[in-house]
XYZ file of C-alpha atoms in Angstrom:
260
model
C 5.904 19.970 2.266
C 4.269 17.322 4.374
C 6.961 14.751 3.690
C 9.536 16.838 5.587
C 7.370 16.705 8.708
C 7.970 12.960 8.822
C 11.150 11.921 10.724
C 11.571 8.967 8.360
C 12.089 11.442 5.525
C 15.112 12.996 7.247
C 16.534 9.579 8.077
C 16.168 8.554 4.436
C 17.745 11.834 3.305
C 20.776 11.472 5.588
C 21.234 7.792 4.728
C 20.913 8.426 1.004
C 23.276 11.411 1.114
C 25.894 9.309 2.902
C 25.469 6.500 0.377
C 25.771 8.935 -2.535
C 29.031 10.307 -1.092
C 30.420 6.784 -0.614
C 29.348 5.687 -4.103
C 30.756 8.925 -5.532
C 34.279 8.321 -4.225
C 35.129 6.115 -7.200
C 33.825 8.863 -9.469
C 36.101 11.433 -7.810
C 39.091 9.094 -8.120
C 38.408 8.471 -11.817
C 37.948 12.178 -12.551
C 41.096 13.065 -10.564
C 43.226 10.615 -12.531
C 41.770 11.626 -15.895
C 42.135 15.393 -15.382
C 45.730 14.945 -14.162
C 46.658 14.453 -17.826
C 45.460 17.966 -18.624
C 47.703 21.039 -18.442
C 47.951 22.362 -14.885
C 45.816 25.419 -15.552
C 42.918 23.320 -16.913
C 42.797 20.632 -14.217
C 40.544 22.490 -11.768
C 38.198 23.447 -14.601
C 38.019 19.872 -15.878
C 37.441 18.492 -12.368
C 34.626 20.951 -11.591
C 32.945 20.444 -14.956
C 33.216 16.674 -14.546
C 31.520 16.682 -11.135
C 28.882 19.152 -12.364
C 28.118 16.835 -15.274
C 27.802 13.952 -12.815
C 25.220 15.978 -10.861
C 23.309 16.884 -14.033
C 23.207 13.268 -15.224
C 22.000 12.005 -11.849
C 19.183 14.575 -11.675
C 18.106 13.923 -15.281
C 18.072 10.168 -14.728
C 16.091 10.634 -11.514
C 13.416 12.439 -13.520
C 13.188 9.316 -15.680
C 13.313 6.964 -12.721
C 10.424 4.852 -13.996
C 12.496 4.013 -17.068
C 15.537 3.330 -14.869
C 13.539 0.811 -12.842
C 12.130 -0.810 -15.977
C 15.646 -0.983 -17.481
C 16.113 -4.179 -15.494
C 13.410 -5.875 -17.557
C 14.777 -8.318 -20.172
C 14.856 -7.103 -23.775
C 16.160 -10.359 -25.269
C 17.541 -13.714 -24.185
C 20.640 -15.671 -25.106
C 20.553 -19.443 -25.234
C 23.518 -20.887 -23.353
C 24.599 -24.380 -24.445
C 24.585 -27.179 -21.856
C 22.164 -25.251 -19.646
C 18.405 -25.390 -19.410
C 17.934 -21.662 -18.784
C 18.304 -18.726 -21.151
C 20.373 -15.694 -20.137
C 18.078 -12.653 -20.069
C 19.743 -9.387 -21.127
C 18.401 -5.977 -20.060
C 19.464 -2.397 -20.743
C 20.899 -2.341 -17.223
C 23.130 -5.311 -18.058
C 24.315 -3.702 -21.292
C 25.141 -0.362 -19.625
C 26.939 -1.937 -16.671
C 28.857 -4.389 -18.887
C 29.996 -1.680 -21.319
C 30.857 0.680 -18.457
C 32.796 -2.023 -16.622
C 34.843 -2.862 -19.706
C 35.522 0.841 -20.328
C 36.687 1.294 -16.732
C 38.914 -1.799 -16.934
C 40.464 -0.696 -20.220
C 41.041 2.888 -19.047
C 42.555 1.833 -15.702
C 44.894 -0.721 -17.267
C 45.971 1.844 -19.881
C 46.748 4.396 -17.162
C 48.774 1.818 -15.191
C 50.677 0.910 -18.373
C 51.501 4.572 -18.983
C 52.794 4.980 -15.436
C 54.971 1.845 -15.476
C 56.267 2.089 -19.034
C 57.604 5.610 -18.607
C 54.944 7.640 -20.415
C 54.506 10.088 -17.591
C 52.307 13.156 -17.721
C 55.287 15.475 -17.970
C 56.222 14.266 -21.462
C 55.148 16.674 -24.163
C 53.586 14.148 -26.540
C 51.453 12.644 -23.808
C 50.280 16.035 -22.594
C 49.400 17.123 -26.101
C 47.078 14.156 -26.579
C 45.042 15.078 -23.478
C 42.608 17.859 -24.335
C 39.717 19.140 -22.240
C 37.149 17.894 -24.749
C 38.583 14.357 -24.777
C 38.734 14.270 -20.998
C 35.140 15.493 -20.671
C 33.905 12.843 -23.116
C 35.521 10.122 -20.991
C 34.057 11.649 -17.829
C 30.583 11.778 -19.411
C 30.763 8.101 -20.413
C 31.731 6.902 -16.949
C 29.329 9.368 -15.275
C 26.435 7.667 -17.075
C 27.469 4.286 -15.676
C 28.097 5.556 -12.139
C 24.857 7.571 -12.178
C 22.900 4.539 -13.348
C 24.327 2.341 -10.606
C 23.895 5.081 -7.983
C 20.222 5.617 -8.806
C 19.446 1.910 -8.662
C 20.874 1.963 -5.135
C 18.893 5.107 -4.262
C 15.595 3.492 -5.294
C 15.966 0.961 -2.512
C 16.614 3.642 0.135
C 13.960 6.250 -0.685
C 10.631 6.331 -2.494
C 10.310 10.081 -3.114
C 12.134 11.460 -6.158
C 12.471 14.856 -4.440
C 14.379 13.265 -1.554
C 16.693 11.528 -4.037
C 17.374 14.779 -5.906
C 18.133 16.692 -2.688
C 20.456 13.917 -1.491
C 22.291 13.890 -4.840
C 22.723 17.688 -4.809
C 24.002 17.717 -1.204
C 26.369 14.787 -1.890
C 27.729 16.464 -5.026
C 28.239 19.696 -3.092
C 30.312 17.797 -0.521
C 32.332 16.107 -3.265
C 32.973 19.431 -5.039
C 34.416 20.814 -1.793
C 36.775 17.893 -1.186
C 37.516 16.912 -4.813
C 40.592 19.149 -5.060
C 42.098 17.764 -1.855
C 41.481 14.177 -2.974
C 42.904 14.922 -6.424
C 46.026 16.642 -5.050
C 46.652 13.829 -2.573
C 46.265 11.105 -5.223
C 48.524 12.878 -7.710
C 51.150 13.755 -5.069
C 51.753 10.132 -4.048
C 52.500 7.705 -6.933
C 51.737 4.632 -4.804
C 48.334 6.036 -3.840
C 47.647 6.773 -7.495
C 48.492 3.195 -8.416
C 46.274 1.964 -5.587
C 43.434 4.172 -6.847
C 43.800 2.707 -10.336
C 43.648 -0.761 -8.797
C 40.412 0.261 -7.077
C 38.980 1.304 -10.434
C 39.914 -2.083 -11.890
C 38.108 -3.736 -8.986
C 35.017 -1.567 -9.541
C 35.084 -2.250 -13.279
C 35.251 -5.977 -12.593
C 32.332 -5.646 -10.162
C 30.228 -3.877 -12.828
C 30.939 -6.629 -15.351
C 30.046 -9.318 -12.819
C 26.823 -7.463 -11.934
C 25.946 -7.341 -15.635
C 26.329 -11.134 -15.732
C 23.750 -11.430 -12.909
C 26.324 -12.405 -10.290
C 25.774 -10.158 -7.281
C 28.755 -9.058 -5.192
C 27.832 -7.200 -1.982
C 29.315 -3.714 -2.290
C 30.205 -3.786 1.399
C 32.911 -6.371 0.684
C 34.350 -4.232 -2.119
C 34.422 -1.041 -0.092
C 35.868 -2.803 2.961
C 38.722 -4.178 0.818
C 39.331 -0.681 -0.578
C 39.232 0.909 2.885
C 41.591 -1.703 4.360
C 44.071 -1.293 1.479
C 43.950 2.485 1.857
C 44.639 2.276 5.588
C 47.656 0.041 4.933
C 48.938 2.548 2.394
C 48.452 5.421 4.885
C 50.619 3.513 7.377
C 53.235 2.990 4.673
C 53.252 6.709 3.885
C 53.797 7.577 7.550
C 56.578 4.992 7.793
C 58.354 6.309 4.699
C 58.449 9.783 6.254
C 60.368 8.456 9.258
C 62.827 6.173 7.502
C 65.334 6.537 4.716
C 64.842 4.516 1.537
C 66.383 1.058 1.533
C 69.329 0.736 -0.881
C 70.182 -2.763 -2.077
C 73.789 -3.726 -1.590
C 75.724 -4.627 -4.733
C 77.767 -7.830 -4.962
C 81.500 -7.262 -4.720
C 84.145 -9.405 -6.473
C 87.576 -8.869 -4.917
C 90.530 -9.442 -7.214
C 94.200 -9.441 -6.219
C 94.878 -6.178 -8.064
C 91.515 -4.376 -7.976
C 88.018 -4.505 -6.657
C 85.183 -4.735 -9.155
C 81.589 -3.873 -8.432
C 79.248 -6.169 -10.349
């Protein structure tokens, strides 16, 4: 292969692999949260199948990369009142918009379940989470994440073979660390809530991208990284201190003391 004799090829491969790992973090978080609703013995299976499906979708879409690139071409336009320009809608906009709404709805639903007391340990909640349902949700969001990931890859490398190798290497790395990420997220409720907030942020970003309003991903990932570092400091602090207990108001009567 002559392309591997070129140093630029290896630079592109390393850069693209790193980008695929970074862009795949949100996928790992989503899969970790979804499979946590499965019975304990099925969680590893669901997580591995989910990441394998993500790899398969990325490779398949890379083989149809010409269509992916052309998916940004308008298929119809919407006339917006009080403006002189029409809003052009492409397949890319439709996929990102639908995926963003799905991610927003799923994240908000998960947060609601956590705060309203419908925890995973309850029998009726566990019964509703089957492997097939979880895999369908993973497939839907994998399509969106794969689509967005490939559009990013096109700008970093021109050779499809380089893109496929980078995707395979990145997925291999994520398969190795997925269990550790999943266990860490599920062990700490505050981290899990933070991860769900990240997914809301990513879903919002996808919707905004579909509306042709570009948000630099660097800003999004910096905000996520900063929030995660703050939470890591909080976790270390909570290990060293005892929980704070609020003091109750006391009403002292002549005969007895009442605690309000």
